[in-house]
Short mmCIF file of C-alpha atoms and ligand atoms in Angstrom, two decimals:
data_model
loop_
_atom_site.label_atom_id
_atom_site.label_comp_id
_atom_site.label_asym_id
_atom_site.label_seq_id
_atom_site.Cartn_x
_atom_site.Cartn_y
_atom_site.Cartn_z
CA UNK A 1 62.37 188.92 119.50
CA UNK A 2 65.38 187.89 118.70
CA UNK A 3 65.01 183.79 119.59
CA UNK A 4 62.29 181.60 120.07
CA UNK A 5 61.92 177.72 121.30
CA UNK A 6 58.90 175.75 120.51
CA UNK A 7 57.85 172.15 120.49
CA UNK A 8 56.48 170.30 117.44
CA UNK A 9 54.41 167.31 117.77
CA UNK A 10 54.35 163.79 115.80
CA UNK A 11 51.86 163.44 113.42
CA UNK A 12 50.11 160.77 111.78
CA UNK A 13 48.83 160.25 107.95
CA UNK A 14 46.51 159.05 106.08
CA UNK A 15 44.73 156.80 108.87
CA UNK A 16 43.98 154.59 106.00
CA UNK A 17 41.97 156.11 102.65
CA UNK A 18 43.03 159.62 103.48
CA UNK A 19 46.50 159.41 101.24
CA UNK A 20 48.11 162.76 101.37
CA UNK A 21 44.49 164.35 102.26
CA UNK A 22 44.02 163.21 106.09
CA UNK A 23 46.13 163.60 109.35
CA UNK A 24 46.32 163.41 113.14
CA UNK A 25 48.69 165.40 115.55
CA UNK A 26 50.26 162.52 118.24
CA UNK A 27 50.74 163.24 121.87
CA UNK A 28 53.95 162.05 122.12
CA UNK A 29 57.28 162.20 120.85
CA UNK A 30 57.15 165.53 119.89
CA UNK A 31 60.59 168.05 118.85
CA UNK A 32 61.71 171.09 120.21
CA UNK A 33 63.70 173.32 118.37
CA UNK A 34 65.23 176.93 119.18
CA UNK A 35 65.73 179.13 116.29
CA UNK A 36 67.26 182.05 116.87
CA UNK A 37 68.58 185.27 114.50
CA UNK A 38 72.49 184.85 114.24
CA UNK A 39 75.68 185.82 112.07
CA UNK A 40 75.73 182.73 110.13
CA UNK A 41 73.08 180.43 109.20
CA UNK A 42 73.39 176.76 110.92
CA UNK A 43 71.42 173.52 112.04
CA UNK A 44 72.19 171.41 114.82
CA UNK A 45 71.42 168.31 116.53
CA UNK A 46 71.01 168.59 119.38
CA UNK A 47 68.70 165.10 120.66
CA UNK A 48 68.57 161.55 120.51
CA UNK A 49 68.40 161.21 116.65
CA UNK A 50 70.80 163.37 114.40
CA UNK A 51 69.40 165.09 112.06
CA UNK A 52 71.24 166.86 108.27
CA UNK A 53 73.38 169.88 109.77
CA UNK A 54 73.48 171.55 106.14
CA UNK A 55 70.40 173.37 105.44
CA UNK A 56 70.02 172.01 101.61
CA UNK A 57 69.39 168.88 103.21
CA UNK A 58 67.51 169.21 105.99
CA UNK A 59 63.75 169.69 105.34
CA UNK A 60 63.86 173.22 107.43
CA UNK A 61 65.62 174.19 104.35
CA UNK A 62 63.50 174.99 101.72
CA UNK A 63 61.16 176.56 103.90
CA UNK A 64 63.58 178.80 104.69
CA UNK A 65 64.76 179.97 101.74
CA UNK A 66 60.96 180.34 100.42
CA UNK A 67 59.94 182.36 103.39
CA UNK A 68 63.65 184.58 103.04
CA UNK A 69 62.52 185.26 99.26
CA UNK A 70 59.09 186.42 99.74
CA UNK A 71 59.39 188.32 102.98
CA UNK A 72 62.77 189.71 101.76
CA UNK A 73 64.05 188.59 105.40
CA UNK A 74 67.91 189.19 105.27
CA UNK A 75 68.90 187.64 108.97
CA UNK A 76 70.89 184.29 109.06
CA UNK A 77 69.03 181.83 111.62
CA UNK A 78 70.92 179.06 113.76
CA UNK A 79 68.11 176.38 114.20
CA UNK A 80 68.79 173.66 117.19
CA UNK A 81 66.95 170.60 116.71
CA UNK A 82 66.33 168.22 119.79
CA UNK A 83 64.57 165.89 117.29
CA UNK A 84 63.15 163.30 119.37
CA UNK A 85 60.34 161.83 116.29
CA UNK A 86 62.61 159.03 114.93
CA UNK A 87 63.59 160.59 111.55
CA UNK A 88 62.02 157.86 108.54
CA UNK A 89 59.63 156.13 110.72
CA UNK A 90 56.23 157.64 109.23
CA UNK A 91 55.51 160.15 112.54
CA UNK A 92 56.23 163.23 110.66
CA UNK A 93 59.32 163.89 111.46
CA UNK A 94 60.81 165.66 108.66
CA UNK A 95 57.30 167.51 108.86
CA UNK A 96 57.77 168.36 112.63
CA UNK A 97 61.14 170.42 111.65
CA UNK A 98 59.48 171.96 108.36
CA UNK A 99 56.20 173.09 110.21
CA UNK A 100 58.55 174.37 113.15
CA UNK A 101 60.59 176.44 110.52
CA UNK A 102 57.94 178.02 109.07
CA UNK A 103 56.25 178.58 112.75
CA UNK A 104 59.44 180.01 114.34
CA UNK A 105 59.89 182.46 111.22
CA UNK A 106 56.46 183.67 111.31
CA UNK A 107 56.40 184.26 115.05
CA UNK A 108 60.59 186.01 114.87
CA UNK A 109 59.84 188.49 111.89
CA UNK A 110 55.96 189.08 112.85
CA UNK A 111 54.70 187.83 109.50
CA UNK A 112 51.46 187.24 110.65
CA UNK A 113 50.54 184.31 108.57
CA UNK A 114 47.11 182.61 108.30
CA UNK A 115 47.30 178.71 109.10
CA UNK A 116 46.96 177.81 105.80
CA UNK A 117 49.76 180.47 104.43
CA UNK A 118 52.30 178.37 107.23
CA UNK A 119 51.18 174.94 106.19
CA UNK A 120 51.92 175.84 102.71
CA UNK A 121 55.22 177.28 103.47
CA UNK A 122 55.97 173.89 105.68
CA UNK A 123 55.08 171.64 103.14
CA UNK A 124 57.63 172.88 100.60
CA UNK A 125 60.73 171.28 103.21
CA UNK A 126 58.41 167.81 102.68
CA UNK A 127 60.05 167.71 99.11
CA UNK A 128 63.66 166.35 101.00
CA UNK A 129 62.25 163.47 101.99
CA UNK A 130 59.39 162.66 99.81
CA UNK A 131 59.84 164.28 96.64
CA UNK A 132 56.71 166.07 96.49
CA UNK A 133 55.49 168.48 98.87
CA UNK A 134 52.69 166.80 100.40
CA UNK A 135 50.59 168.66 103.30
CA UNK A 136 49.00 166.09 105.34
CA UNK A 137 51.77 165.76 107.77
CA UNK A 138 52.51 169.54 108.42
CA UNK A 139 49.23 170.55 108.53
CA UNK A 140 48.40 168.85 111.81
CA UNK A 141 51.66 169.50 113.69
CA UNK A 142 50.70 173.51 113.06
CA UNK A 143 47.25 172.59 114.18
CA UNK A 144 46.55 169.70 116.01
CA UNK A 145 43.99 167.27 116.06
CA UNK A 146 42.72 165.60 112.85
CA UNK A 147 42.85 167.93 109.51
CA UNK A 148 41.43 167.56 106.31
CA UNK A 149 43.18 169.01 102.99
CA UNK A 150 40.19 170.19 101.44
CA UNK A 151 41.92 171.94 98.97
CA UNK A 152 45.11 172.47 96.70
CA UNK A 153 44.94 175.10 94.72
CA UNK A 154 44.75 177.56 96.83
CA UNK A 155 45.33 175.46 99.62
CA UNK A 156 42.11 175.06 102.66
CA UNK A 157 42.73 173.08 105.33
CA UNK A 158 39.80 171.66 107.84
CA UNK A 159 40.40 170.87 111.38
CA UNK A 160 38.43 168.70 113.29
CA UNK A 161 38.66 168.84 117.57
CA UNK A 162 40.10 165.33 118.21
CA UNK A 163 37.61 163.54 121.02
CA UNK A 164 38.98 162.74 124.36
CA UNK A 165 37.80 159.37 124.07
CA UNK A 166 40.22 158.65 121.16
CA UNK A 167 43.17 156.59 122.04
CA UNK A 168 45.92 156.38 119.74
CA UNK A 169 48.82 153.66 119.78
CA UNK A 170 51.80 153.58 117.96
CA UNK A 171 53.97 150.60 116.72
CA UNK A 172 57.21 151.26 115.75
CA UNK A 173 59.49 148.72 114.54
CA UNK A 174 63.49 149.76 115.40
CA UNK A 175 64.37 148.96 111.87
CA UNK A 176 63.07 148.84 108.17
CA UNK A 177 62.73 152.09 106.79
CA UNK A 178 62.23 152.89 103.30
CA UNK A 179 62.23 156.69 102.40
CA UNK A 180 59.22 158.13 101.65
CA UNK A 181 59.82 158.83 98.03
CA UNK A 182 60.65 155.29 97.66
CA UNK A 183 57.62 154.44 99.65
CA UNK A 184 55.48 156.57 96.94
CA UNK A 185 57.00 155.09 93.78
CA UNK A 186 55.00 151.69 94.30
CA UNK A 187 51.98 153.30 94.32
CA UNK A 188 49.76 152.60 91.31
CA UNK A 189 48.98 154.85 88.63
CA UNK A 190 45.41 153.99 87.84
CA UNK A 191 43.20 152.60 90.46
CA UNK A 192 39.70 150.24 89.69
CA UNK A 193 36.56 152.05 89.91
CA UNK A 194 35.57 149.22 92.64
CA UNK A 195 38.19 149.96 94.84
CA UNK A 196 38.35 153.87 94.33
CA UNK A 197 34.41 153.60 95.22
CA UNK A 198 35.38 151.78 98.37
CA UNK A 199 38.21 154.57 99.59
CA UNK A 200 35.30 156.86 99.43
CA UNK A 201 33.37 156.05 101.62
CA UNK A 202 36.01 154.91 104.20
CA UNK A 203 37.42 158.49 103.75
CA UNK A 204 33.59 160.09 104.02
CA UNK A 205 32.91 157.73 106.94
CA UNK A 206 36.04 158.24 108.88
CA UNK A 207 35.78 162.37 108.51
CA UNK A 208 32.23 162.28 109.43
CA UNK A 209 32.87 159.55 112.88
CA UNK A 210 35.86 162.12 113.82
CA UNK A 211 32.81 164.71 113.47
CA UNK A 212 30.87 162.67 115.69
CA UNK A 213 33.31 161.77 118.10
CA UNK A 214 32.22 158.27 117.24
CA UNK A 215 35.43 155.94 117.94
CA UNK A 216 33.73 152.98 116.76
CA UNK A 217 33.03 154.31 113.53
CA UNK A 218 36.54 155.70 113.44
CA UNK A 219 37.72 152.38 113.93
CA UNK A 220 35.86 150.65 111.33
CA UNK A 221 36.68 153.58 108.57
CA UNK A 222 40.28 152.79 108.90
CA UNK A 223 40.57 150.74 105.61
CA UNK A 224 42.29 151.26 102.07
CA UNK A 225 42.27 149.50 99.00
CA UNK A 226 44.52 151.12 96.99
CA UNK A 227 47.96 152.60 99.06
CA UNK A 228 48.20 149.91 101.85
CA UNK A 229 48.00 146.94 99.13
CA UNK A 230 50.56 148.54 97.24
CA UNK A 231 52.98 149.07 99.94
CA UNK A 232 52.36 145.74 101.58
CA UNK A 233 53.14 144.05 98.75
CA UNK A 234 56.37 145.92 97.79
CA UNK A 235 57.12 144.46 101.31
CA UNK A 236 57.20 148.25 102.88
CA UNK A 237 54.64 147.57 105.99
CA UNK A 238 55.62 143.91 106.90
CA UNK A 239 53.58 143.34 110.09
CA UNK A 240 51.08 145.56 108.86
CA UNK A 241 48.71 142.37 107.94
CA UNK A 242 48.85 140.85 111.29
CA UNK A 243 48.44 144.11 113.68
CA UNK A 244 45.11 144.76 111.30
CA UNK A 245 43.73 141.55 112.14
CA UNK A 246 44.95 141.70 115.90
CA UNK A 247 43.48 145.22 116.58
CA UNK A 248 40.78 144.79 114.85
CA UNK A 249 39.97 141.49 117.39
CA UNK A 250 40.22 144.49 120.19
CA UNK A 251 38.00 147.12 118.01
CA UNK A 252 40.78 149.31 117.26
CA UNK A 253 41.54 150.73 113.54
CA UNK A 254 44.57 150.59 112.05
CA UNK A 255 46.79 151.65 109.74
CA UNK A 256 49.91 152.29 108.45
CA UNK A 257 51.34 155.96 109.95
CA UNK A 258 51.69 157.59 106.70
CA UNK A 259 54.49 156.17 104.12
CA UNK A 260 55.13 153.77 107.50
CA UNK A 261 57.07 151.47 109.13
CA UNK A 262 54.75 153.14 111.93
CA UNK A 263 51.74 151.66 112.38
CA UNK A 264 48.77 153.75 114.12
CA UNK A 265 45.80 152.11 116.03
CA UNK A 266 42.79 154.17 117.72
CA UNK A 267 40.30 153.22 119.67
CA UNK A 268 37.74 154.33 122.27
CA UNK A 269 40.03 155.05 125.38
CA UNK A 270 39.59 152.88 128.51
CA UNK A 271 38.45 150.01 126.12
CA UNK A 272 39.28 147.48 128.73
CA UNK A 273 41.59 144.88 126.60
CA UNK A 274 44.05 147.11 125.69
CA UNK A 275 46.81 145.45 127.62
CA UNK A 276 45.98 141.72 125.81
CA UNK A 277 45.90 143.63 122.31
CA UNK A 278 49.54 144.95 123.57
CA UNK A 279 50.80 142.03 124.36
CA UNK A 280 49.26 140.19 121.29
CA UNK A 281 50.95 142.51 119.64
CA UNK A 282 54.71 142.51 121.40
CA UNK A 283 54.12 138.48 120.07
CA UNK A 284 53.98 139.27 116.78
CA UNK A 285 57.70 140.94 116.62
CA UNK A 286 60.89 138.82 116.76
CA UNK A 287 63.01 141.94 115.49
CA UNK A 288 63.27 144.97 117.97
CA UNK A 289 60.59 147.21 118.64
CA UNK A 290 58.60 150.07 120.51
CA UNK A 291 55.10 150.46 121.24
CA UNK A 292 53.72 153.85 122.21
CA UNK A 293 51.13 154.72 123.74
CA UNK A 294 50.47 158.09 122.17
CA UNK A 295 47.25 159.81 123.07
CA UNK A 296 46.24 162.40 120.17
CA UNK A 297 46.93 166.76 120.37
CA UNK A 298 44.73 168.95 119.99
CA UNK A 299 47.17 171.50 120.21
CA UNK A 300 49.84 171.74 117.37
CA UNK A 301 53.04 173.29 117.57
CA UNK A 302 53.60 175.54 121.10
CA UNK A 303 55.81 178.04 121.87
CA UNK A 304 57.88 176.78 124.98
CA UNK A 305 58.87 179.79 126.59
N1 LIG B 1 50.75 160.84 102.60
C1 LIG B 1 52.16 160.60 102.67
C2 LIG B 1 52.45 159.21 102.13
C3 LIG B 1 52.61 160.72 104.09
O1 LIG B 1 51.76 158.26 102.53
O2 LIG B 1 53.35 159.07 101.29
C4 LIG B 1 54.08 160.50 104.29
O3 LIG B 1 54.37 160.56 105.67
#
């Protein structure tokens, strides 16, 4: 094989208390990329948003040098990015071209790799944008549907089928992105026992509902003490406040789509008031903006051909 093209879905994370530990694979906007073996090594744009055509700073880099180094892969790869995830707007989209890198090097070389082996290999390009390379992005966009980092060291990854009933929407204001590292140096270093006692059991009750397929107790789990504060206040998630209190009105959850400005609401599909909650919601902007409505994948990243 000397090519390949594959598609790489959004993702979602946290949905609330799951910081760096929870995440959901989005419907739509999803990438496609085409990486194929070639004389020189390259990235290109090739969609809607541009994306950083030098491979130190694009986050397929790293993952490509790891993967070179400890498969002793010699080949130079031209990578094409149709990178339709709006790059800094909390979907995963640094994460979408990491987790396709690692993907599309696996599947060109015939590596083999376990799931966990490729999420671990895809989180190492989430160090471009965030500083730290955080899993809970790349690990649904390999896998779909809603995963669970259960651990780090080594790394073990749960996935969880994502209902059909579940209904995701996506906010998206045009503008007002701060990067993600930025977006993780507010965070507090210490954290009340009240409030870490609280995350808890949002984070026990929303993995056990997604269990369940129980969107009402999805909904309700979707709360956090201790990141969403902290961003809100450093003025990160601006409209955050008022889409909680809208969707919640409508029984959706919501929260912030990882580091943000995203914001992701889920409910029980077919709901009924969905089109009021939209257009409570178009109210609340004065400053451009897109709603989506998503739907969640169960399937991860797909080879296109
Ligand atoms: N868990 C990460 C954060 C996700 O919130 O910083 C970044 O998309």
């Amino acid at each position: 094989m000397q090519s390949i093209r594959i598609s790489a879905p959004a993702t979602s994370a946290n949905l609330g208390s799951g910081f760096d530990i929870c995440g959901l694979a989005l419907a739509n906007p999803s990438d496609e990329m085409e990486v194929s073996i070639s004389d020189a090594d390259a990235v290109r744009s090739a969609g809607r948003y541009a994306v950083p055509e030098e491979l130190e700073g694009n986050s397929c880099g790293p993952v490509i040098k790891a993967m070179r180094k400890d498969f002793g892969i010699r080949e130079c790869l031209e990578i094409t990015i149709d990178k339709r995830i709006r790059p800094g707007s909390g979907l995963g989209s640094s994460a979408a071209s990491a987790a396709g890198a690692a993907y599309s090097i696996d599947r060109l070389f015939g590596l083999g790799l376990g799931a966990e082996q490729l999420v671990h290999y895809a989180s190492l390009g989430e160090k471009v944008s965030a500083g730290v390379p955080h899993v809970d992005n790349v690990a649904p966009c390999i896998l779909g549907g809603f995963t669970v980092v259960v651990g780090m060291n080594p790394l073990r990854i749960k996935r969880i089928q994502a209902s059909d009933a579940l209904e995701a929407i996506i906010v998206l204001p045009e503008h007002g992105k701060a990067s993600t590292k930025t977006a993780r140096e507010v965070l507090p270093g210490t954290v009340s026992r009240e409030d870490s006692q609280y995350n808890l059991r949002c984070l026990s009750s929303l993995i056990c509902s997604m269990l369940d397929g129980d969107m009402e107790g999805v909904a309700a789990a979707m709360d956090d003490r201790i990141v969403e504060p902290a961003r809100e206040r450093a003025g990160l998630l601006p409209h955050l406040h008022e889409i909680r209190d809208a969707g919640r009105r409508f029984g959706y959850g919501v929260a912030a789509s990882g580091a943000g400005p995203a914001i992701l609401l889920l409910g029980r599909k077919g709901s009924g008031e969905k089109e009021s909650l939209l257009s409570e919601i178009d109210g609340l902007f004065k400053e451009e903006h897109k709603i989506i409505a998503s739907g969640v994948s169960n399937r991860g990243i797909m080879p296109l051909d």
